[in-house]
CSV table of C-alpha atoms and ligand atoms in Angstrom, one decimal:
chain,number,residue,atom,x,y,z
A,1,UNK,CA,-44.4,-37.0,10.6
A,2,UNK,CA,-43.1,-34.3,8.1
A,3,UNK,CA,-46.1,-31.9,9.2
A,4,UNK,CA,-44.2,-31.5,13.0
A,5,UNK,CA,-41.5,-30.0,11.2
A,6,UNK,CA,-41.1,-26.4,11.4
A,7,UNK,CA,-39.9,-23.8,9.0
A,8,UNK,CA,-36.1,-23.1,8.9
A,9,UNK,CA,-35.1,-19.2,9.2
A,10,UNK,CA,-33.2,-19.0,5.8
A,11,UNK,CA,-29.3,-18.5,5.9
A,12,UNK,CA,-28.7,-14.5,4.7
A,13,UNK,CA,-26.1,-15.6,2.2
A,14,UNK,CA,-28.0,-17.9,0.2
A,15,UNK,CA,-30.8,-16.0,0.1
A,16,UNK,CA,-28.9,-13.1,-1.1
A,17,UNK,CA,-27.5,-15.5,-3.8
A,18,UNK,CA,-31.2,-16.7,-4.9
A,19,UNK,CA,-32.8,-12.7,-4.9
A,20,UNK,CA,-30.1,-11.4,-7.1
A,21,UNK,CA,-30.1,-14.4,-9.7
A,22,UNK,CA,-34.3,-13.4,-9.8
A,23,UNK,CA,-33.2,-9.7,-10.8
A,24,UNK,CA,-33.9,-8.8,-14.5
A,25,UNK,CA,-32.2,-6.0,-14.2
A,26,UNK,CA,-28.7,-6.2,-16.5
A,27,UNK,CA,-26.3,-3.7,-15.3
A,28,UNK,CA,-27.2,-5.5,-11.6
A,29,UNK,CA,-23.9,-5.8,-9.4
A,30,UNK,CA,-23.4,-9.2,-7.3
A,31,UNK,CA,-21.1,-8.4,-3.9
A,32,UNK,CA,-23.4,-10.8,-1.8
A,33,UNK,CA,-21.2,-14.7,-1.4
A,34,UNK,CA,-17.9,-15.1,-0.9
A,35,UNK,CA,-17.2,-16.4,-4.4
A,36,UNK,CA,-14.1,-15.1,-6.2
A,37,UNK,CA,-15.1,-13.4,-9.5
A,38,UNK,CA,-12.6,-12.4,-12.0
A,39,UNK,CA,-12.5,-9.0,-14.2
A,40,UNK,CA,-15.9,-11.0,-16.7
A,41,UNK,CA,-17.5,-12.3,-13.6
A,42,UNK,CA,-16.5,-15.6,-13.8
A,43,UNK,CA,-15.3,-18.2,-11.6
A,44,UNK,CA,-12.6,-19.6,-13.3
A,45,UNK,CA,-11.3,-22.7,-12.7
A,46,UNK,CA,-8.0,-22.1,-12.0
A,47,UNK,CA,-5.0,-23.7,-14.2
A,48,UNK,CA,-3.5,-25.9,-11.6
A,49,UNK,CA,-6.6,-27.3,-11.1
A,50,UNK,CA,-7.0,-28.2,-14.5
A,51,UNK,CA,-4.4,-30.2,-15.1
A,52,UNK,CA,-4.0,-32.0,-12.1
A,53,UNK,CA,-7.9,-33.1,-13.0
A,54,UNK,CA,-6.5,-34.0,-16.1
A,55,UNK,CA,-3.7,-36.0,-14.4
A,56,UNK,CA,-6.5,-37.9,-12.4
A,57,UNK,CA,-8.6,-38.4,-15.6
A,58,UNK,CA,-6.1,-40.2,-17.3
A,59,UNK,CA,-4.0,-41.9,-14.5
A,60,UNK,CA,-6.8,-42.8,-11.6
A,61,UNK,CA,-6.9,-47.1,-11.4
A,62,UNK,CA,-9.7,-46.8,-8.9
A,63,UNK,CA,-12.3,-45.4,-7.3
A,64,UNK,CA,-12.1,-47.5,-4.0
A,65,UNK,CA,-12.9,-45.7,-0.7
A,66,UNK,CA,-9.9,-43.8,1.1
A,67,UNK,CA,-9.8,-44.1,4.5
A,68,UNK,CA,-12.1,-42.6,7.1
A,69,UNK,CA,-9.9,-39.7,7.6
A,70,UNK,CA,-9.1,-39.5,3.5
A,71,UNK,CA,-5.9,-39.8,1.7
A,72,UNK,CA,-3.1,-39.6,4.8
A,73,UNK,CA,-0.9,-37.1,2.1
A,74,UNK,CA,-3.6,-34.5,1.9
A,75,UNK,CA,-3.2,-34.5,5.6
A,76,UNK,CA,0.1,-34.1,5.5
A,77,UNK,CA,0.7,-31.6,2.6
A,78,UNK,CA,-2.3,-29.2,4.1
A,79,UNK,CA,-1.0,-29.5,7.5
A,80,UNK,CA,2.9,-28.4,6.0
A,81,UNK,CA,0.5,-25.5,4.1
A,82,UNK,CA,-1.5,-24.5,7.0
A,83,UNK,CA,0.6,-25.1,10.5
A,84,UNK,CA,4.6,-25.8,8.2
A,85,UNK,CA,6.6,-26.0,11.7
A,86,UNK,CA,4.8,-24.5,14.2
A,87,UNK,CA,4.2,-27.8,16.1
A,88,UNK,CA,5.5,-31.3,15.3
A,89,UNK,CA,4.0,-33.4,12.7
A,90,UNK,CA,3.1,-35.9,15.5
A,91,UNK,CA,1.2,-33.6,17.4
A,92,UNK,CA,-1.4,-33.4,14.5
A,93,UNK,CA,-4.5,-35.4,14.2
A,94,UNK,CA,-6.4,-34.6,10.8
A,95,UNK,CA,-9.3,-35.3,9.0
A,96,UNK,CA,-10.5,-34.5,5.2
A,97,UNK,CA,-14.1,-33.0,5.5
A,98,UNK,CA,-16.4,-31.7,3.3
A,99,UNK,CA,-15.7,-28.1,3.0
A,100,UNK,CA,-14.6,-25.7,5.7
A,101,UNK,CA,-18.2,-25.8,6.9
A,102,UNK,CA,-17.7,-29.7,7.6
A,103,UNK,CA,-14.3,-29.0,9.2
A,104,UNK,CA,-16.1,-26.3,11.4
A,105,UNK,CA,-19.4,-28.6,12.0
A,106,UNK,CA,-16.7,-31.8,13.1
A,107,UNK,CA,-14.4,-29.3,15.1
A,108,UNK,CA,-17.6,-28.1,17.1
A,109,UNK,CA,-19.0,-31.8,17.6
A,110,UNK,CA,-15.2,-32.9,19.0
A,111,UNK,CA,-15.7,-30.3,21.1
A,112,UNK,CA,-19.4,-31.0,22.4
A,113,UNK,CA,-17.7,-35.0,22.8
A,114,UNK,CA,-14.4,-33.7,25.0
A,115,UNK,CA,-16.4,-31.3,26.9
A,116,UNK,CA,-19.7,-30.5,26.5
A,117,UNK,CA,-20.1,-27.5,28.8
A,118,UNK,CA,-17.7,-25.6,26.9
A,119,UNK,CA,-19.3,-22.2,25.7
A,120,UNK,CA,-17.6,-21.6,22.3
A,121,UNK,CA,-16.9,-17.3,22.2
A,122,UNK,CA,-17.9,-15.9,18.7
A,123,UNK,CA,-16.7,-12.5,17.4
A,124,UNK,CA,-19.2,-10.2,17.0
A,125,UNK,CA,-19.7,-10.3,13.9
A,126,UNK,CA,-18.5,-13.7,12.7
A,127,UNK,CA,-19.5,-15.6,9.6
A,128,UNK,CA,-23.4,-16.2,10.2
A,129,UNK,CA,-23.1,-20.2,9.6
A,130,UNK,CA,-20.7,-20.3,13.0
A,131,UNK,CA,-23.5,-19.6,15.6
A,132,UNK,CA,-26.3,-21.0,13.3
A,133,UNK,CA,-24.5,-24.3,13.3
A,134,UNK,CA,-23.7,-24.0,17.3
A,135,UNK,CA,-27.0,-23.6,18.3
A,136,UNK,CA,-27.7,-26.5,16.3
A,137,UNK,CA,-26.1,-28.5,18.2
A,138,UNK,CA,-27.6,-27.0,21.3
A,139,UNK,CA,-23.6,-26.2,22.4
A,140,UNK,CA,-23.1,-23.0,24.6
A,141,UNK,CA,-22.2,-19.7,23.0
A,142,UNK,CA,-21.1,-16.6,23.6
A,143,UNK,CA,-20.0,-13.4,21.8
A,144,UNK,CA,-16.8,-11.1,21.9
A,145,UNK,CA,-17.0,-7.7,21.0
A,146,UNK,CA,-14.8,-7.4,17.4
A,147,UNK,CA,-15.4,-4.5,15.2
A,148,UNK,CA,-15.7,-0.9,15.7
A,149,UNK,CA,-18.3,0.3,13.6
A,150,UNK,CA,-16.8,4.0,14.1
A,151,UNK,CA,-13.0,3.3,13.0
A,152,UNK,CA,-14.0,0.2,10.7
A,153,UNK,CA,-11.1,-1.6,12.4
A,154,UNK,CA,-11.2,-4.0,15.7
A,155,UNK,CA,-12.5,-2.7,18.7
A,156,UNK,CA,-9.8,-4.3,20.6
A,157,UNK,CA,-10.1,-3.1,24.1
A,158,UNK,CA,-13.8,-4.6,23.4
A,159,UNK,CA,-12.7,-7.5,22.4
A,160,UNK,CA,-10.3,-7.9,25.3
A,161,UNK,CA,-12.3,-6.7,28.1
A,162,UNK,CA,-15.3,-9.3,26.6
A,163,UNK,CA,-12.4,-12.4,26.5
A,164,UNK,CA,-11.9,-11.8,30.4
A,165,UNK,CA,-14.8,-13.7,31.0
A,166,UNK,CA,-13.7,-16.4,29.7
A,167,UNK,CA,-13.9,-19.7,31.8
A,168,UNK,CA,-11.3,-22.5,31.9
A,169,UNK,CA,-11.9,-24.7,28.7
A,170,UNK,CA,-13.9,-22.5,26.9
A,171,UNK,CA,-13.2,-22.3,23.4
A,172,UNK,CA,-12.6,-19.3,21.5
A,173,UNK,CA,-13.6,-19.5,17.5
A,174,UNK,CA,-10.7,-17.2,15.7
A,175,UNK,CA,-10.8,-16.3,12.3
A,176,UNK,CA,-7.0,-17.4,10.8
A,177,UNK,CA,-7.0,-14.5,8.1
A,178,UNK,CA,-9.1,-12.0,6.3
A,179,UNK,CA,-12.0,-12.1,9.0
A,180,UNK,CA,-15.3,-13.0,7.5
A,181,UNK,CA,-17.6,-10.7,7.4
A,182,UNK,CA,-15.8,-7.4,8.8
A,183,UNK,CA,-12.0,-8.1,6.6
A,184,UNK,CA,-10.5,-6.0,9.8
A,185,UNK,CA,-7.7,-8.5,11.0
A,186,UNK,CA,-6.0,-8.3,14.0
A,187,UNK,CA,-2.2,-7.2,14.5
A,188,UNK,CA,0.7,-10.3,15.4
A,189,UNK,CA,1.4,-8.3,18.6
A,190,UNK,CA,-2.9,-7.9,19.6
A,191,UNK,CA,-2.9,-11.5,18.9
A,192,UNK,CA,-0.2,-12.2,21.4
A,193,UNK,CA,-2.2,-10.3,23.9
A,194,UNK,CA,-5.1,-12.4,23.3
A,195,UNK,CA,-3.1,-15.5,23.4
A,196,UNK,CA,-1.9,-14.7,26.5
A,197,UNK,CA,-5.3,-13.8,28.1
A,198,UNK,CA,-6.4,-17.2,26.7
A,199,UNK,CA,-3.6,-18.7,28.6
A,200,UNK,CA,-4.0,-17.1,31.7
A,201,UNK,CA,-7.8,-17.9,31.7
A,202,UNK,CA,-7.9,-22.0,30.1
A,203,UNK,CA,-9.1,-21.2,27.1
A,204,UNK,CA,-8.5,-23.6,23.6
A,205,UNK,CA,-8.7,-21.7,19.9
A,206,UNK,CA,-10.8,-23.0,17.3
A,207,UNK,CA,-9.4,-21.5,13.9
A,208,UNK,CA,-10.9,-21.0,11.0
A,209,UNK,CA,-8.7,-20.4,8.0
A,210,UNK,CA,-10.8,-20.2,4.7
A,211,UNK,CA,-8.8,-17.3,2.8
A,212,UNK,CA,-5.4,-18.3,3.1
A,213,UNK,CA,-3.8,-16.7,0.2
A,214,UNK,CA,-6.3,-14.2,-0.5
A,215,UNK,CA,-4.8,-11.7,2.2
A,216,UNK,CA,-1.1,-10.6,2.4
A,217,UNK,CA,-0.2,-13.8,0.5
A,218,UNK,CA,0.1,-17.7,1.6
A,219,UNK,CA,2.8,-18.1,4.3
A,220,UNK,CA,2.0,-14.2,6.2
A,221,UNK,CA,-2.0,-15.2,6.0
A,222,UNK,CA,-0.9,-18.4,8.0
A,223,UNK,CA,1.2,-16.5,10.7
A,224,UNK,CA,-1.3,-16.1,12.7
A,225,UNK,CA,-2.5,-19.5,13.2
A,226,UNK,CA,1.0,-20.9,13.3
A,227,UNK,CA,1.2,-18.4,16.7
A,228,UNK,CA,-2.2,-19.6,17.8
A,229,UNK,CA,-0.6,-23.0,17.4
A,230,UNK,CA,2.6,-22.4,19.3
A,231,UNK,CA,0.9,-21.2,22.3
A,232,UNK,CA,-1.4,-24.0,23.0
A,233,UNK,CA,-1.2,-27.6,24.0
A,234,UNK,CA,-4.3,-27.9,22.2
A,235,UNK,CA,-6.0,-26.2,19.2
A,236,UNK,CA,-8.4,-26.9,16.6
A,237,UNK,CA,-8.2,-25.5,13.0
A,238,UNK,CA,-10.7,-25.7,10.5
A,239,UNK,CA,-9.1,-25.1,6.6
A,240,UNK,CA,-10.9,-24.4,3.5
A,241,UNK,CA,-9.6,-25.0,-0.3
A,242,UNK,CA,-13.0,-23.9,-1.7
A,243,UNK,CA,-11.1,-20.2,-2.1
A,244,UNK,CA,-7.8,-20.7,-2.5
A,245,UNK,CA,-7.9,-23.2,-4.7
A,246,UNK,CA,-11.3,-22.6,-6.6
A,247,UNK,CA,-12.8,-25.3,-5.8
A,248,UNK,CA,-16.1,-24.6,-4.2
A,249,UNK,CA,-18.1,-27.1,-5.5
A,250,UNK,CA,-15.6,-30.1,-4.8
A,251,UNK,CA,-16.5,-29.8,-0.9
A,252,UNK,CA,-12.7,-29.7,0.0
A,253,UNK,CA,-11.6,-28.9,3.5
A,254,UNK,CA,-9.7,-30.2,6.5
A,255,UNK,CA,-9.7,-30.5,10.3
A,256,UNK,CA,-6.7,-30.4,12.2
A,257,UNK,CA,-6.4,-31.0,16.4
A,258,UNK,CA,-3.3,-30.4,17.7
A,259,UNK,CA,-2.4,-32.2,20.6
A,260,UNK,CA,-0.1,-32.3,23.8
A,261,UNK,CA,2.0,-35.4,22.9
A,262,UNK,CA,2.0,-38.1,20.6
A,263,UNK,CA,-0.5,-40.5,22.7
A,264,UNK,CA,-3.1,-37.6,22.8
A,265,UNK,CA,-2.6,-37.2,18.7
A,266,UNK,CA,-3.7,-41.0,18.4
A,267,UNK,CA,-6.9,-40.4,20.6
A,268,UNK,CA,-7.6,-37.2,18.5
A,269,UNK,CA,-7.2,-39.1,15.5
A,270,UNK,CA,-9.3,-41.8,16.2
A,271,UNK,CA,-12.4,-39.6,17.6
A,272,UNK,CA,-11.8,-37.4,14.3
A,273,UNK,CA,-12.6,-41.1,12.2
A,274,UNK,CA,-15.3,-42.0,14.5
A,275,UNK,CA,-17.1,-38.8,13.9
A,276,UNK,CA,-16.3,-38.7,10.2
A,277,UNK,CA,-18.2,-42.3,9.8
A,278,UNK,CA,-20.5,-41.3,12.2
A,279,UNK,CA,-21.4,-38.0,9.7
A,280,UNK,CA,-20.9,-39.0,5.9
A,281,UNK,CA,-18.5,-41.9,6.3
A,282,UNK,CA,-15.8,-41.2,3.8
A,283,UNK,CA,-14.9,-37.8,3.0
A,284,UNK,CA,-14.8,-36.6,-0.4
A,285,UNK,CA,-12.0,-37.2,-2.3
A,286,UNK,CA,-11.2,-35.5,-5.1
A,287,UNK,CA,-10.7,-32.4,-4.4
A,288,UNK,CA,-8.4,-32.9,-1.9
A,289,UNK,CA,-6.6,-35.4,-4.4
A,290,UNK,CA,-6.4,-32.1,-6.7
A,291,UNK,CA,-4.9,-30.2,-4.0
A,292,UNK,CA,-2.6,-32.9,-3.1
A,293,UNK,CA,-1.2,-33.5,-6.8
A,294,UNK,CA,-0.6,-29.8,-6.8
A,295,UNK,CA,0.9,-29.1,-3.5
A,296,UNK,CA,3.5,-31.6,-4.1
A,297,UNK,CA,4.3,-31.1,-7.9
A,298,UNK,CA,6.5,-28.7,-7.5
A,299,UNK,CA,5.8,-27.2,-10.9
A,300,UNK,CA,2.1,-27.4,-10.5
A,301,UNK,CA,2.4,-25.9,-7.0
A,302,UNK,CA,4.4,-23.0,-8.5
A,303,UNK,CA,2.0,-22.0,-11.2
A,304,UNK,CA,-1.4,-22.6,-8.4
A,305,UNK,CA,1.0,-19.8,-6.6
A,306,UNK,CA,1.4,-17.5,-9.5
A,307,UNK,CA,-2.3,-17.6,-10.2
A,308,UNK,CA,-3.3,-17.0,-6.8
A,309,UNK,CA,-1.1,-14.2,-6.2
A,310,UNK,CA,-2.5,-12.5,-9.4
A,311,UNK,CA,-5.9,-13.3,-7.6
A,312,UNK,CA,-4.7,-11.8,-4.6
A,313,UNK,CA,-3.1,-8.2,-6.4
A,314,UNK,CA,-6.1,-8.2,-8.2
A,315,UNK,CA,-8.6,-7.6,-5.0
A,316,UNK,CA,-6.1,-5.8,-3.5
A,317,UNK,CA,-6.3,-3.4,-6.7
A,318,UNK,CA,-9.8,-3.2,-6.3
A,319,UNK,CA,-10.2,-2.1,-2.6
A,320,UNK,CA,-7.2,0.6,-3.8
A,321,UNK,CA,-9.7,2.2,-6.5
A,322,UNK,CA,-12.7,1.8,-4.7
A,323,UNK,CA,-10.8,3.7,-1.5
A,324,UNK,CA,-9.6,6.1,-4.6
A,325,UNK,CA,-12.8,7.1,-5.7
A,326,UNK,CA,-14.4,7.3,-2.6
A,327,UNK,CA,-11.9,9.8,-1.6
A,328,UNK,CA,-12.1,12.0,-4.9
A,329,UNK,CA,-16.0,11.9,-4.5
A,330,UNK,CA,-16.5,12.9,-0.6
A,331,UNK,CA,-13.3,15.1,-0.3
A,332,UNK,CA,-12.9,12.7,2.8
A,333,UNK,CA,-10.7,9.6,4.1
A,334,UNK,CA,-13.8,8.2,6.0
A,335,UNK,CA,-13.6,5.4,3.3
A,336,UNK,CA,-10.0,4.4,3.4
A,337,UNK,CA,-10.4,1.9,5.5
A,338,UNK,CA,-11.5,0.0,2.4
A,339,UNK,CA,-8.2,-0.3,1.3
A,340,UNK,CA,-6.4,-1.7,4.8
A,341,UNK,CA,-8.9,-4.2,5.0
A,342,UNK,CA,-7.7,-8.2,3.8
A,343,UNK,CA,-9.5,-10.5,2.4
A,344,UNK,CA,-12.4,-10.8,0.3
A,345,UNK,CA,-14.9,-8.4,2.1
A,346,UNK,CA,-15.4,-5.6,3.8
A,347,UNK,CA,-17.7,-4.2,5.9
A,348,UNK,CA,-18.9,-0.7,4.7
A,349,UNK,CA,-20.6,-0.7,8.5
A,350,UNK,CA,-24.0,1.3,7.4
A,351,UNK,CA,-27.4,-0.1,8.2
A,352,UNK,CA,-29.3,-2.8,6.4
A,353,UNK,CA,-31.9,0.2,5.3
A,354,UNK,CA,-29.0,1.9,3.3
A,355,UNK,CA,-27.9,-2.0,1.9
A,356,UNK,CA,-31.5,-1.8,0.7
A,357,UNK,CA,-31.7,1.1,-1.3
A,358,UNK,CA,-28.6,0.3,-2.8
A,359,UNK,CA,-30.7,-2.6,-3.6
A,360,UNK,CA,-33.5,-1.5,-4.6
A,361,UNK,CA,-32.3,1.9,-6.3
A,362,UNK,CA,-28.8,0.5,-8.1
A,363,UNK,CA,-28.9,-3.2,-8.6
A,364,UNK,CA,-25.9,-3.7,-5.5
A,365,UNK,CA,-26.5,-6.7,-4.1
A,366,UNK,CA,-24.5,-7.1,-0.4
A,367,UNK,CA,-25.1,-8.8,2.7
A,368,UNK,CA,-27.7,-6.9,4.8
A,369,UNK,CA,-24.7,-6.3,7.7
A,370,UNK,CA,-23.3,-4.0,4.7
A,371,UNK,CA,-20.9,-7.0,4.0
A,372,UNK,CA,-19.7,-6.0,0.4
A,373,UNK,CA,-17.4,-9.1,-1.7
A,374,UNK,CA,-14.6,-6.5,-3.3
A,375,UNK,CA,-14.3,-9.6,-5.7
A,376,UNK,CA,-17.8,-9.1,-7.1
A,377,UNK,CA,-16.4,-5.9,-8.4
A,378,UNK,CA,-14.1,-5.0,-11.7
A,379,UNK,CA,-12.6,-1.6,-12.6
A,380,UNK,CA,-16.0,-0.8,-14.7
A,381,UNK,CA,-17.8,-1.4,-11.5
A,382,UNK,CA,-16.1,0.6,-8.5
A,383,UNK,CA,-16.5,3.8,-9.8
A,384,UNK,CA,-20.7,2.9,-10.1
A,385,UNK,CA,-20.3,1.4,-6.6
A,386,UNK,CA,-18.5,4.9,-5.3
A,387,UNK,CA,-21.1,7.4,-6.8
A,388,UNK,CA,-23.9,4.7,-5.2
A,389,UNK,CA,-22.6,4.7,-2.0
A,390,UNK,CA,-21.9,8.6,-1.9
A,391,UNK,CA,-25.3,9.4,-3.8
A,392,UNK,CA,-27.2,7.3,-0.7
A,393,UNK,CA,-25.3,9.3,1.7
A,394,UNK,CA,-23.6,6.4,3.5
B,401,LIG,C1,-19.5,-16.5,2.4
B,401,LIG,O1,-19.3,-16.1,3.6
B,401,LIG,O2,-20.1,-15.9,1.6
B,401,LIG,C2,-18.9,-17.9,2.0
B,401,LIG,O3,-18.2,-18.4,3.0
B,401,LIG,C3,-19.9,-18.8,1.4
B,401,LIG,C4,-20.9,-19.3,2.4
B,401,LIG,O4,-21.0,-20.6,2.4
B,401,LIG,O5,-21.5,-18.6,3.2
């Protein structure tokens, strides 16, 4: 049986992850996966985290199975985090997942149950897991235009004049914040435009929101899916605590339908169990019970705040230098882009020969699409980065 199987094309991320960790070289640089790094390199765990694991150490009576859609109060302290009152708490059907990448995966098989010739429209680029896992599951797909490779920013009209062929009940797969792999994020007021095109044309969002916090802080990075949300009778969002809360590992993620009414919300809700037991069964549980004892303590919440805002100015301090140096070394602004970008990444938007040589020549490791993770870097580290960059003629 196992000879019929066929090679799998490896996922560019990982692979990334597994070449640099082969590198002997010790002054190599790591701006491949999105994994937050701080000043040493490490991936701390953060404080809050901590002690509400200590909590759970010490105070957990049982280690019974939840319920299919996990512990009802991580439903409802993500949905306040995500969504706080941009639709009524009855209008929300959610399920605990592992990861984003299970939130995605269940969104996109809810979708494949409620309407199965539903293309799902992709920016181009988009995190490469989205249409690896549509394909998959053999679902329709099609891609909008999103970044301008010139300006480094969204090719808008592109992206607009792609969306106008949407077809009533497509879905369109939005990125909430800090767009993965580009961090070029569109403007409140381009959104509205695009929420009213997907009005006029039928069209349901998809969000997903994995950097919440890691942007222009917690509540602005979740404006624009709370105006996603108001728009529609129905959206889907797909949340991720692996960044925000440091949690990778744990598997910690949630998905969220929103629907018309109240009667809708209990038909979401039981499709969202069926698939969970369908899937895995049970979701895991404790790291969404860490981000539960945290997002209602109001200390705990306070200092998981503090932390991640010092996260947050610290990348944002990074992408400031970097922009900095770049402009001392080329006598130019052509990098400054660097430094309006959000998020975690940004794209440097040269070609996967140039990502090489920085490669092969300097130790950098990035995604071949010239994705670079600003949070791989530390102050030692830009200026190295900068003279690499301007020394390959990039
Ligand atoms: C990334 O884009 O690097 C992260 O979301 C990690 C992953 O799973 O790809």
């Amino acid at each position: 049986m196992l000879e019929h199987l066929k090679s799998q094309p490896a996922d560019k991320i990982l692979a990334l992850m597994a070449a640099y960790k082969a590198d002997p070289r010790t002054d190599k640089i790591d701006l491949g996966v999105g994994v937050y790094k701080d000043a040493s390199g490490n991936t701390p765990v953060m404080r809050a985290v901590k002690e509400a694991e200590r909590r759970m150490v010490a105070e957990q009576s049982t280690k019974a199975y939840t319920g299919l859609a996990g512990d009802p109060a991580f439903g409802a302290a993500m949905r306040d985090l995500v969504l706080a009152d941009s639709v009524a708490a009855d209008r929300v059907a959610a399920v605990a997942t592992p990861g984003g990448t299970g939130a995605i995966r269940q969104a996109l098989e809810l979708i494949r149950m409620a309407a199965p010739d539903a293309t799902v429209w992709l920016s181009n680029p988009t995190w490469p897991n989205h249409p690896s896992i549509i394909k998959y599951l053999g679902m329709k797909m099609a891609e909008y235009t999103y970044f301008d490779n010139a300006t480094r920013g969204v090719d808008f009209a592109g992206m607009m004049a792609d969306l106008d062929g949407l077809a009533p009940g497509d879905v369109v797969l939005l990125h909430g914040c800090c767009h993965n792999p580009t961090g070029a994020n569109l403007t409140s007021d381009q959104m509205a435009e695009v929420i009213a095109l997907m009005q006029k044309k039928g069209a349901v969002p998809l969000i997903d929101i994995a950097y919440q916090g890691f942007g222009d802080g917690l509540d602005a990075d979740a404006q624009i899916t709370r105006q996603i949300v108001r728009g529609f009778d129905n959206s889907l969002i797909a949340a991720s605590c692996s960044k925000n809360f440091g949690i990778y590992r744990e598997r910690t993620g949630i998905l969220m339908a929103v629907a018309r009414d109240a009667d809708e919300q209990a038909l979401a809700q039981q499709n969202l169990a069926f698939l969970n037991r369908q899937n895995y069964s049970f979701p895991p549980d404790h790291g969404a019970r860490v981000v539960t004892t945290i997002l209602t303590d109001p200390a705990l919440r306070a200092d998981w705040e503090a932390e991640l805002e010092d996260t947050r100015n610290g990348m944002l301090a990074l992408r400031q230098q970097l922009a900095d140096e770049l402009r001392r070394l080329t006598n130019s602004d052509r990098f400054d882009f660097i430094a309006a970008h959000r998020g975690m990444f940004s794209r440097l938007g040269t070609t996967p020969e140039m990502v090489e040589k920085l490669r092969a020549d300097h130790g950098i490791y990035m995604v071949s699409d010239s994705r670079l993770n600003i949070a791989g870097l530390n102050a030692q580290t830009v200026p190295i980065l900068a003279r690499a960059i301007v020394q390959a003629g990039i």
